[in-house]
Coordinates of C-alpha atoms in Angstrom, one line a residue:
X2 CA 90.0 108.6 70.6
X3 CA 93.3 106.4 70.9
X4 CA 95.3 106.4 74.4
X5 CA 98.9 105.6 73.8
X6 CA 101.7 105.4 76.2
X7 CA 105.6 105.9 75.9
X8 CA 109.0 106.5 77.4
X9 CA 109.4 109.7 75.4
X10 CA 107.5 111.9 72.6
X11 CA 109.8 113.9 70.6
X12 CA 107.3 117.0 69.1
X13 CA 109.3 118.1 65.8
X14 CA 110.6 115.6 63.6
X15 CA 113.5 117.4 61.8
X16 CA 116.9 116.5 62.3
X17 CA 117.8 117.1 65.6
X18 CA 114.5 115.2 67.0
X19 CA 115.2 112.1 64.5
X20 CA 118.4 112.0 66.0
X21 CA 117.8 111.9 69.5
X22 CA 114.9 109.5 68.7
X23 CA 117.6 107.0 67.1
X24 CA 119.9 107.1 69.8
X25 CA 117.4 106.3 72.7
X26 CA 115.3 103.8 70.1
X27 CA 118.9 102.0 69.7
X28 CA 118.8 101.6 73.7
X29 CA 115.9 100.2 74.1
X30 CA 113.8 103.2 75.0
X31 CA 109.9 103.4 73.3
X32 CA 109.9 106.6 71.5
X33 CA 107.1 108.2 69.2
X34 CA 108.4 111.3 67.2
X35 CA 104.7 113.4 65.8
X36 CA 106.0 115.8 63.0
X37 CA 103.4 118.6 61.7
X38 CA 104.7 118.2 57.7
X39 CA 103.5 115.1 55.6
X40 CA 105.9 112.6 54.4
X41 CA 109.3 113.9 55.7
X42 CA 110.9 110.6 55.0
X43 CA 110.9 111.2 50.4
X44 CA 114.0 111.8 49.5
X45 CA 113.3 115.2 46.9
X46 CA 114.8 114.4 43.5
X47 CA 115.9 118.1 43.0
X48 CA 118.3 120.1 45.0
X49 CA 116.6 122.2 48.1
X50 CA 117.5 125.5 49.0
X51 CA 118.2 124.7 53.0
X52 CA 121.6 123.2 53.6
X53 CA 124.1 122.6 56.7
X54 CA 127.6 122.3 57.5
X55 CA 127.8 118.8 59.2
X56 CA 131.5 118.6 60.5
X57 CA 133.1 115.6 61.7
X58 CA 131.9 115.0 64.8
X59 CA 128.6 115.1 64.4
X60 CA 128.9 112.9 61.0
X61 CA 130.8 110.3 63.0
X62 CA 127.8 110.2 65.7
X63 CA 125.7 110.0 62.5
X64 CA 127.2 107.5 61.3
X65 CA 127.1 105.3 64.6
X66 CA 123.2 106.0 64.5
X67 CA 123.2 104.1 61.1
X68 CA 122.0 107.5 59.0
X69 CA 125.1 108.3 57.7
X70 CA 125.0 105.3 55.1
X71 CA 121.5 105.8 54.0
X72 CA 122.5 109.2 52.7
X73 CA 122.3 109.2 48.5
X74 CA 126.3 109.2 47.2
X75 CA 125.3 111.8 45.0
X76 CA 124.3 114.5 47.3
X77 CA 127.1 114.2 49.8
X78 CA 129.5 117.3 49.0
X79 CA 132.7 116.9 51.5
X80 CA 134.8 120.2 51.9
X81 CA 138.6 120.1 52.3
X82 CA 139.5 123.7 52.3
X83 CA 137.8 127.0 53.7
X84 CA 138.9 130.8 53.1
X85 CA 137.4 133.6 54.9
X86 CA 138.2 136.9 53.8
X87 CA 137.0 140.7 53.9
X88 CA 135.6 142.5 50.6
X89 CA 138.3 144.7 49.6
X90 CA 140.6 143.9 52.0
X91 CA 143.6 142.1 52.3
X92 CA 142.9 140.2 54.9
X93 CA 142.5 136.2 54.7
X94 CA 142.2 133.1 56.5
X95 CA 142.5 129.9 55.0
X96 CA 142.2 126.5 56.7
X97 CA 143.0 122.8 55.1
X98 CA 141.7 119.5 56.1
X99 CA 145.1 118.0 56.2
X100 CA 145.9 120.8 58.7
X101 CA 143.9 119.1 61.3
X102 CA 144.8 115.2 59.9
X103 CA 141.3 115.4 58.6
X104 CA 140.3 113.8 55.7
X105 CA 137.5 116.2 55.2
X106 CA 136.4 119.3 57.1
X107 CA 133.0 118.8 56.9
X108 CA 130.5 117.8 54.4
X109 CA 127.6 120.2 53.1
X110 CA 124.1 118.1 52.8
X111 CA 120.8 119.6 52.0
X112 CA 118.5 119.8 55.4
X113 CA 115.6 117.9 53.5
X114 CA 117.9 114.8 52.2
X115 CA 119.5 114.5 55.7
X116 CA 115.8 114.5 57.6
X117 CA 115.0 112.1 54.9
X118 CA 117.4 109.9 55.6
X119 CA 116.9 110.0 59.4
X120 CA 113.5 109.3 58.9
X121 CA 114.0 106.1 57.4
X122 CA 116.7 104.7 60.2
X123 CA 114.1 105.7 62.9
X124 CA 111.6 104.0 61.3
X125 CA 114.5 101.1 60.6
X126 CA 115.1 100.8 64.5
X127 CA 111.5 100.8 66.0
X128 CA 111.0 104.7 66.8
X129 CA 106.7 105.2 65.7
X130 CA 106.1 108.3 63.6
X131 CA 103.6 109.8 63.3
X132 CA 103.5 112.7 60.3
X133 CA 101.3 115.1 59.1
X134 CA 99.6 115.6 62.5
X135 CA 100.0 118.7 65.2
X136 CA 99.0 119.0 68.8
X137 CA 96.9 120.8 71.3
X138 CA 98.1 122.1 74.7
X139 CA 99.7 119.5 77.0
X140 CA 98.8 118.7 80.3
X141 CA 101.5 118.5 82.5
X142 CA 101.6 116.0 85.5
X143 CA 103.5 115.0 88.1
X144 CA 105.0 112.2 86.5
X145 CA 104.0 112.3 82.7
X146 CA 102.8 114.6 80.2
X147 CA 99.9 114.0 78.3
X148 CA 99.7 115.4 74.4
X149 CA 96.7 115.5 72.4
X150 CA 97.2 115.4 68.2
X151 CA 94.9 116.8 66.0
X152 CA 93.6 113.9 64.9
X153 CA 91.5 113.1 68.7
X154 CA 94.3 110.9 69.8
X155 CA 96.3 110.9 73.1
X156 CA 100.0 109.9 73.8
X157 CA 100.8 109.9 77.4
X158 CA 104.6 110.4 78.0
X159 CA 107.1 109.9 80.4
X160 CA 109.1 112.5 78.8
X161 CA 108.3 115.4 76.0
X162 CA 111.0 116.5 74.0
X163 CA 110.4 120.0 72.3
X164 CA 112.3 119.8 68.7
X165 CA 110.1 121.7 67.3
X166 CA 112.0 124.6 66.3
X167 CA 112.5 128.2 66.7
X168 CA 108.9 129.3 67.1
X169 CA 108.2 126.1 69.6
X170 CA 104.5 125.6 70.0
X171 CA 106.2 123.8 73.8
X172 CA 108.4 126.6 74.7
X173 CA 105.4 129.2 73.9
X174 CA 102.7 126.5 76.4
X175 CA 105.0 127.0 79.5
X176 CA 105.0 130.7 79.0
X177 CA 109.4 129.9 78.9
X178 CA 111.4 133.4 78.7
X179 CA 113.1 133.7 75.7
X180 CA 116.2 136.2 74.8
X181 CA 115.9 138.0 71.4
X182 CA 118.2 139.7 69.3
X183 CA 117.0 140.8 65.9
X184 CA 119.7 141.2 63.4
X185 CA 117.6 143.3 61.1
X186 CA 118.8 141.3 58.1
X187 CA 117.5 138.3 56.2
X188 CA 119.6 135.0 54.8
X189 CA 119.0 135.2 51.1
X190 CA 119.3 131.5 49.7
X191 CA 119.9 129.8 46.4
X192 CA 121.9 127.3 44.7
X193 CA 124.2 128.6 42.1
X194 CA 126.6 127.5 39.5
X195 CA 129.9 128.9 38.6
X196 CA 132.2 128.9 35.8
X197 CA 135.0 127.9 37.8
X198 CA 135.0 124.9 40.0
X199 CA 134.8 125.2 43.8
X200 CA 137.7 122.4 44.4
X201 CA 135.5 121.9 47.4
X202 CA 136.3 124.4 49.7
X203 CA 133.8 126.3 51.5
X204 CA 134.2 130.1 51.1
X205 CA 133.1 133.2 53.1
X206 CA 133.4 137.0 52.3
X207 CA 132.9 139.6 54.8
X208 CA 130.9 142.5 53.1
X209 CA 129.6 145.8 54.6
X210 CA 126.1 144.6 54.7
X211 CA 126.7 141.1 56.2
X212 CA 128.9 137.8 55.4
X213 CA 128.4 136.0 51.6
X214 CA 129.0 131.8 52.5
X215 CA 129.6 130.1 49.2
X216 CA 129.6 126.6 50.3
X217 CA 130.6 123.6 47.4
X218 CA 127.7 121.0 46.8
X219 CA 128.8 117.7 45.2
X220 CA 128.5 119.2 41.5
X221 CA 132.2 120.5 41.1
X222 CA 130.1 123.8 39.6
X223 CA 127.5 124.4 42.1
X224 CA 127.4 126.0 45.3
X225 CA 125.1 126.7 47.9
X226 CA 124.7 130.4 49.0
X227 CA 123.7 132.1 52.6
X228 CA 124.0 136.1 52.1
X229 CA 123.6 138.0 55.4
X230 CA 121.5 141.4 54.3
X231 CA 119.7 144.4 55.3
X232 CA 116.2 143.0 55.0
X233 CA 115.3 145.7 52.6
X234 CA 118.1 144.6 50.3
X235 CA 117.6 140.7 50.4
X236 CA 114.3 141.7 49.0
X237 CA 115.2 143.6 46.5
X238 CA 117.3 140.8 45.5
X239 CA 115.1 138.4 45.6
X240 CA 112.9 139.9 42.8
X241 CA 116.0 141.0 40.9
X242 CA 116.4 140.0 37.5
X243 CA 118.5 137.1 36.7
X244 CA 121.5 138.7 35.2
X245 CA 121.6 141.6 37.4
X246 CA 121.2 139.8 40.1
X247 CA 124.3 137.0 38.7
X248 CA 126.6 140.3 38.3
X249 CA 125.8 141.3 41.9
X250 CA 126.7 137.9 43.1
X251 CA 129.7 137.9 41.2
X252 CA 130.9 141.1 42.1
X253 CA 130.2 140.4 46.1
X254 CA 131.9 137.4 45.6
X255 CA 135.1 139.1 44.1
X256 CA 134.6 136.6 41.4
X257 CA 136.3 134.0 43.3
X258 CA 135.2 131.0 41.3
X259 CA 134.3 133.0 38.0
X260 CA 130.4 133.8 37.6
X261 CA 128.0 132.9 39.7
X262 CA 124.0 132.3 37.9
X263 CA 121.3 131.2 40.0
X264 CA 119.9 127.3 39.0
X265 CA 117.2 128.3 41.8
X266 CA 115.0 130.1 43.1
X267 CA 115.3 132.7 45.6
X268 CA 114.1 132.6 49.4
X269 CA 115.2 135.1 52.7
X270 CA 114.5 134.3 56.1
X271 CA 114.7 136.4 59.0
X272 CA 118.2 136.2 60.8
X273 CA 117.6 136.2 65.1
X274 CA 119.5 135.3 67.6
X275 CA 117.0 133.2 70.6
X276 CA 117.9 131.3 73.8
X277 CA 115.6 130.2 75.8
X278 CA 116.4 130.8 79.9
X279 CA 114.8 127.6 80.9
X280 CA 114.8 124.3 79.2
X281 CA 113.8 122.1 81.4
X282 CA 109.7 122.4 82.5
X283 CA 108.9 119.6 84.9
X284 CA 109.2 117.0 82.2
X285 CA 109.8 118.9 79.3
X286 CA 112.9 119.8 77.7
X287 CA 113.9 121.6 75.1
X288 CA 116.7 120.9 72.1
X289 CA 118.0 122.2 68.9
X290 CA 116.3 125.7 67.2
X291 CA 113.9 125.4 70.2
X292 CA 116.0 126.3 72.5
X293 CA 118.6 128.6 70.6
X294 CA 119.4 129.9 67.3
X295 CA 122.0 131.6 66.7
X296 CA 123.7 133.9 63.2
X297 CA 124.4 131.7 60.4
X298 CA 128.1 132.8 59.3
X299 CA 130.1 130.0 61.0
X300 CA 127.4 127.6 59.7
X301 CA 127.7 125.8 62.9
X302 CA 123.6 126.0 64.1
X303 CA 122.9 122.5 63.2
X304 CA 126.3 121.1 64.6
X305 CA 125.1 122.9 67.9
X306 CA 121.6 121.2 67.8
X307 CA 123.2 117.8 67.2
X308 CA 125.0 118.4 70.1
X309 CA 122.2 118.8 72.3
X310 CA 120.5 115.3 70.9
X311 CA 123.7 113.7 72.1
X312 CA 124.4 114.6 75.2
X313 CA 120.4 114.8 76.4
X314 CA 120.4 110.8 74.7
X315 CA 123.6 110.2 76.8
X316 CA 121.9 111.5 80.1
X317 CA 118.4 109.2 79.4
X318 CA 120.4 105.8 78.1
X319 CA 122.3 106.2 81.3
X320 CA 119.4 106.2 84.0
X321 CA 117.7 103.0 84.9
X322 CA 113.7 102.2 85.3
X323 CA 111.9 100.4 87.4
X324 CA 108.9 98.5 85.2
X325 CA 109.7 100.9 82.8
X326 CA 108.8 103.9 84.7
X327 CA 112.2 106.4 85.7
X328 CA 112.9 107.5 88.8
X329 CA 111.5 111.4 89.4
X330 CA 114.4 112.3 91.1
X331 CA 116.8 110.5 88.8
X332 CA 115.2 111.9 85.6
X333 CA 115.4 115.6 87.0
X334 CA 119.4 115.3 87.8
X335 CA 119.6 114.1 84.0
X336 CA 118.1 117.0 82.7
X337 CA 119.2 119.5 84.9
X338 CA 122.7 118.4 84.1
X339 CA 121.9 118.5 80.2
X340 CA 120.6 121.7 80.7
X341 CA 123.6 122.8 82.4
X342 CA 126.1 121.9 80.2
X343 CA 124.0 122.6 77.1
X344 CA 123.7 126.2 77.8
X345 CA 127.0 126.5 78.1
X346 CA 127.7 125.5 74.5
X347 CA 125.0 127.7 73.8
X348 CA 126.0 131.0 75.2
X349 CA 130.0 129.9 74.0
X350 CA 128.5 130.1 70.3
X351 CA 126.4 133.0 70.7
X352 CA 129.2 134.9 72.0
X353 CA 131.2 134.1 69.3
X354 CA 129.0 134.8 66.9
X355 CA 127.9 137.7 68.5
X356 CA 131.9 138.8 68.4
X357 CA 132.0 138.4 64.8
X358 CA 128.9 140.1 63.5
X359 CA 130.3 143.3 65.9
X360 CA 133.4 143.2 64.7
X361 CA 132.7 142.7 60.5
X362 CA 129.5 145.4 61.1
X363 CA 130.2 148.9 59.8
X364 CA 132.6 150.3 57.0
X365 CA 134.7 152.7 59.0
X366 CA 138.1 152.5 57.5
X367 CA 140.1 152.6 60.4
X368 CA 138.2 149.5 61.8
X369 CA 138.4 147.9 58.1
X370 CA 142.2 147.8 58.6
X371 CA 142.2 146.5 61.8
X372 CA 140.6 143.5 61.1
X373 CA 142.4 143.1 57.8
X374 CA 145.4 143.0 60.1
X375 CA 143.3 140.9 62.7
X376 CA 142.6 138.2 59.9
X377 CA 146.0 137.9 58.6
X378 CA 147.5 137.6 61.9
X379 CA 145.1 134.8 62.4
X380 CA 146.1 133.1 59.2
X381 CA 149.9 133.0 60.0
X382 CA 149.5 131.8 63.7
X383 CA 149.2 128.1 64.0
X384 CA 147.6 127.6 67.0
X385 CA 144.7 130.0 66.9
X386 CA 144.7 128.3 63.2
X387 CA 144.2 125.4 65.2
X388 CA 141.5 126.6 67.9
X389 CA 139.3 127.7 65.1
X390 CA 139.8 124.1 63.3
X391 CA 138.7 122.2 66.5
X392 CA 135.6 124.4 67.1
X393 CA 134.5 123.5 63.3
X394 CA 135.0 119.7 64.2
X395 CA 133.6 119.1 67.6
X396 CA 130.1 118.0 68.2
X397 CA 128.4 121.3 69.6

């Protein structure tokens, strides 16, 4: 057995943990990020089925973490254009980049290339990984945390950073409460190609069982798809044949870029809303998925998660040490104050989302038509226009 010591362990090492390990690395902080999965920093050669909407902010704080640039060309897939719409309906909203004096909206990049990617600039500025490895119960202290890994070693922290997503192993140790809303739908994914191209615009049709995101990937023919269903029906998908299941698409998708076939495979995943009520435990804190998830239609879960990595790294590259060791007092204004304004942006987003799946749930025509006139109204008036544009471009 092995007895290491650091500033800050960061349990999880997907995006949001890599992140916030950069940042603080690129202070001068010791971090070790230990991630359960083998070999997270191989870029895949094929396209994966998990993708996110990155939008400007949080690629411009990318990009000042040094990620951005190790990001393969060919898989980058900027957006200029969205359109939001209800299935038979003639209600419609439709943003631009240049609306907003963007150059791009946002960018759509597969989870697994951006973790990749991060990977390799954490390693690049002096963060140790560890991968492949999970951990036994901590022991919390008065001043550190102590973490055991499966392989017999021990990393004593100053800090523990839970990124380890929405079914934390850390949030579950503390015995945190957790709010739960079950959607009773799943997100069926796949990439698709169409006959038409996408012009790279990211669209979105609301449809009686749940919202169809078609979202443009950097082939001018393929798209990423996230379809909101009753879990009974995103399985019956899933197994559908090929064809029939390309018509259905189509058909859903009011054959907006021509036909749609699947170049994938199919997956689901339960859709939940969670937030946790504490995230701060001593000297634990929680970020990203482990804290909150929230509906995928806006697309804006890992934008929110980024958000949490930045302002936490803010709070700890701003306190001082003495002989390396931060102040108890100090450290527990930081992350009281992070916690504090993170669950803000939380509850903000889950509100909104919460706003949108009531009001596109449920085919009663008399609510149809309102939001039909609800979305075009939206459409014509510049400054909601406007509202919704920021929202899409801030960092969480």
């Amino acid at each position: 057995m092995a007895l290491q010591r650091t500033q800050v362990l960061i349990v999880g090492g997907g995006m949001v943990g890599l992140a916030l390990a950069i940042s603080l690395a690129k202070a001068g902080r010791r971090v070790v990020v230990v991630e359960r999965n083998e070999h997270p920093e191989t870029m895949p050669e094929q396209p994966t089925l998990r993708v996110s909407a990155i939008n400007s902010g949080a690629q411009q704080w990318l990009t000042e973490l040094g990620a951005w640039e190790r990001l393969p060309q060919e898989r980058i897939a900027p957006y200029q254009g969205m359109s939001v719409w209800e299935h038979d309906s003639f209600g419609k909203i439709e943003f631009t980049a240049a609306q907003a004096d963007l150059v791009s909206l946002g960018t759509i990049l597969e989870n697994q290339v951006l973790v990749a990617a991060l990977w390799q600039q954490a390693k690049n500025v002096g963060v140790e990984l560890v991968s492949g490895v999970g951990i036994a119960k901590p022991e919390y202290h008065e001043n550190d945390v102590s973490v055991e890994l499966d392989n017999g070693n021990v990393i004593l922290a100053q800090l523990l950073v839970a990124a380890d997503g929405a079914r934390s192993q850390l949030r579950e140790h503390v015995g945190t409460p957790v709010i739960h809303r079950d959607y009773e739908q799943q997100g069926l994914v796949a990439t698709v190609e169409s006959s038409e191209p996408h012009e790279g615009i990211a669209r979105q049709v609301f449809l009686a069982g749940g919202p169809l995101a078609l979202l443009p990937m950097a082939n001018p023919h393929q798209c990423s798809i996230v379809w909101s269903l009753p879990s009974t029906e995103a399985q019956e998908l899933c197994g559908m044949p090929e064809e029939a299941f390309s018509q259905q698409l189509t058909v859903a998708s009011n054959n907006c870029i021509g036909l749609l076939k699947p170049v994938s495979e199919r997956m689901s995943f339960p859709l939940v809303m969670q937030y946790a009520q504490e995230w701060v435990h001593g000297r634990q804190v929680l970020v990203g998925d482990a804290a909150h998830t929230i509906h995928p239609l806006a697309g804006q879960g890992a934008n929110l998660g980024f958000g949490d990595a930045f302002h936490l790294a803010n709070k700890l590259n701003a306190l001082g040490t003495l002989n390396g060791q931060w102040d108890n007092h100090e450290l527990s204004r930081a992350l009281r104050g992070y916690e504090r304004a993170r669950k803000a942006a939380a509850v903000r987003h889950i509100a909104t989302m919460e706003g949108f799946h009531q009001l596109f749930t449920g085919t009663n025509p008399v609510l149809k038509a309102a939001r039909s006139v609800g979305l075009s109204l939206v459409n014509q008036t510049n400054p909601v226009k406007d509202f919704f544009l920021r929202q899409a471009n801030e960092l969480g």
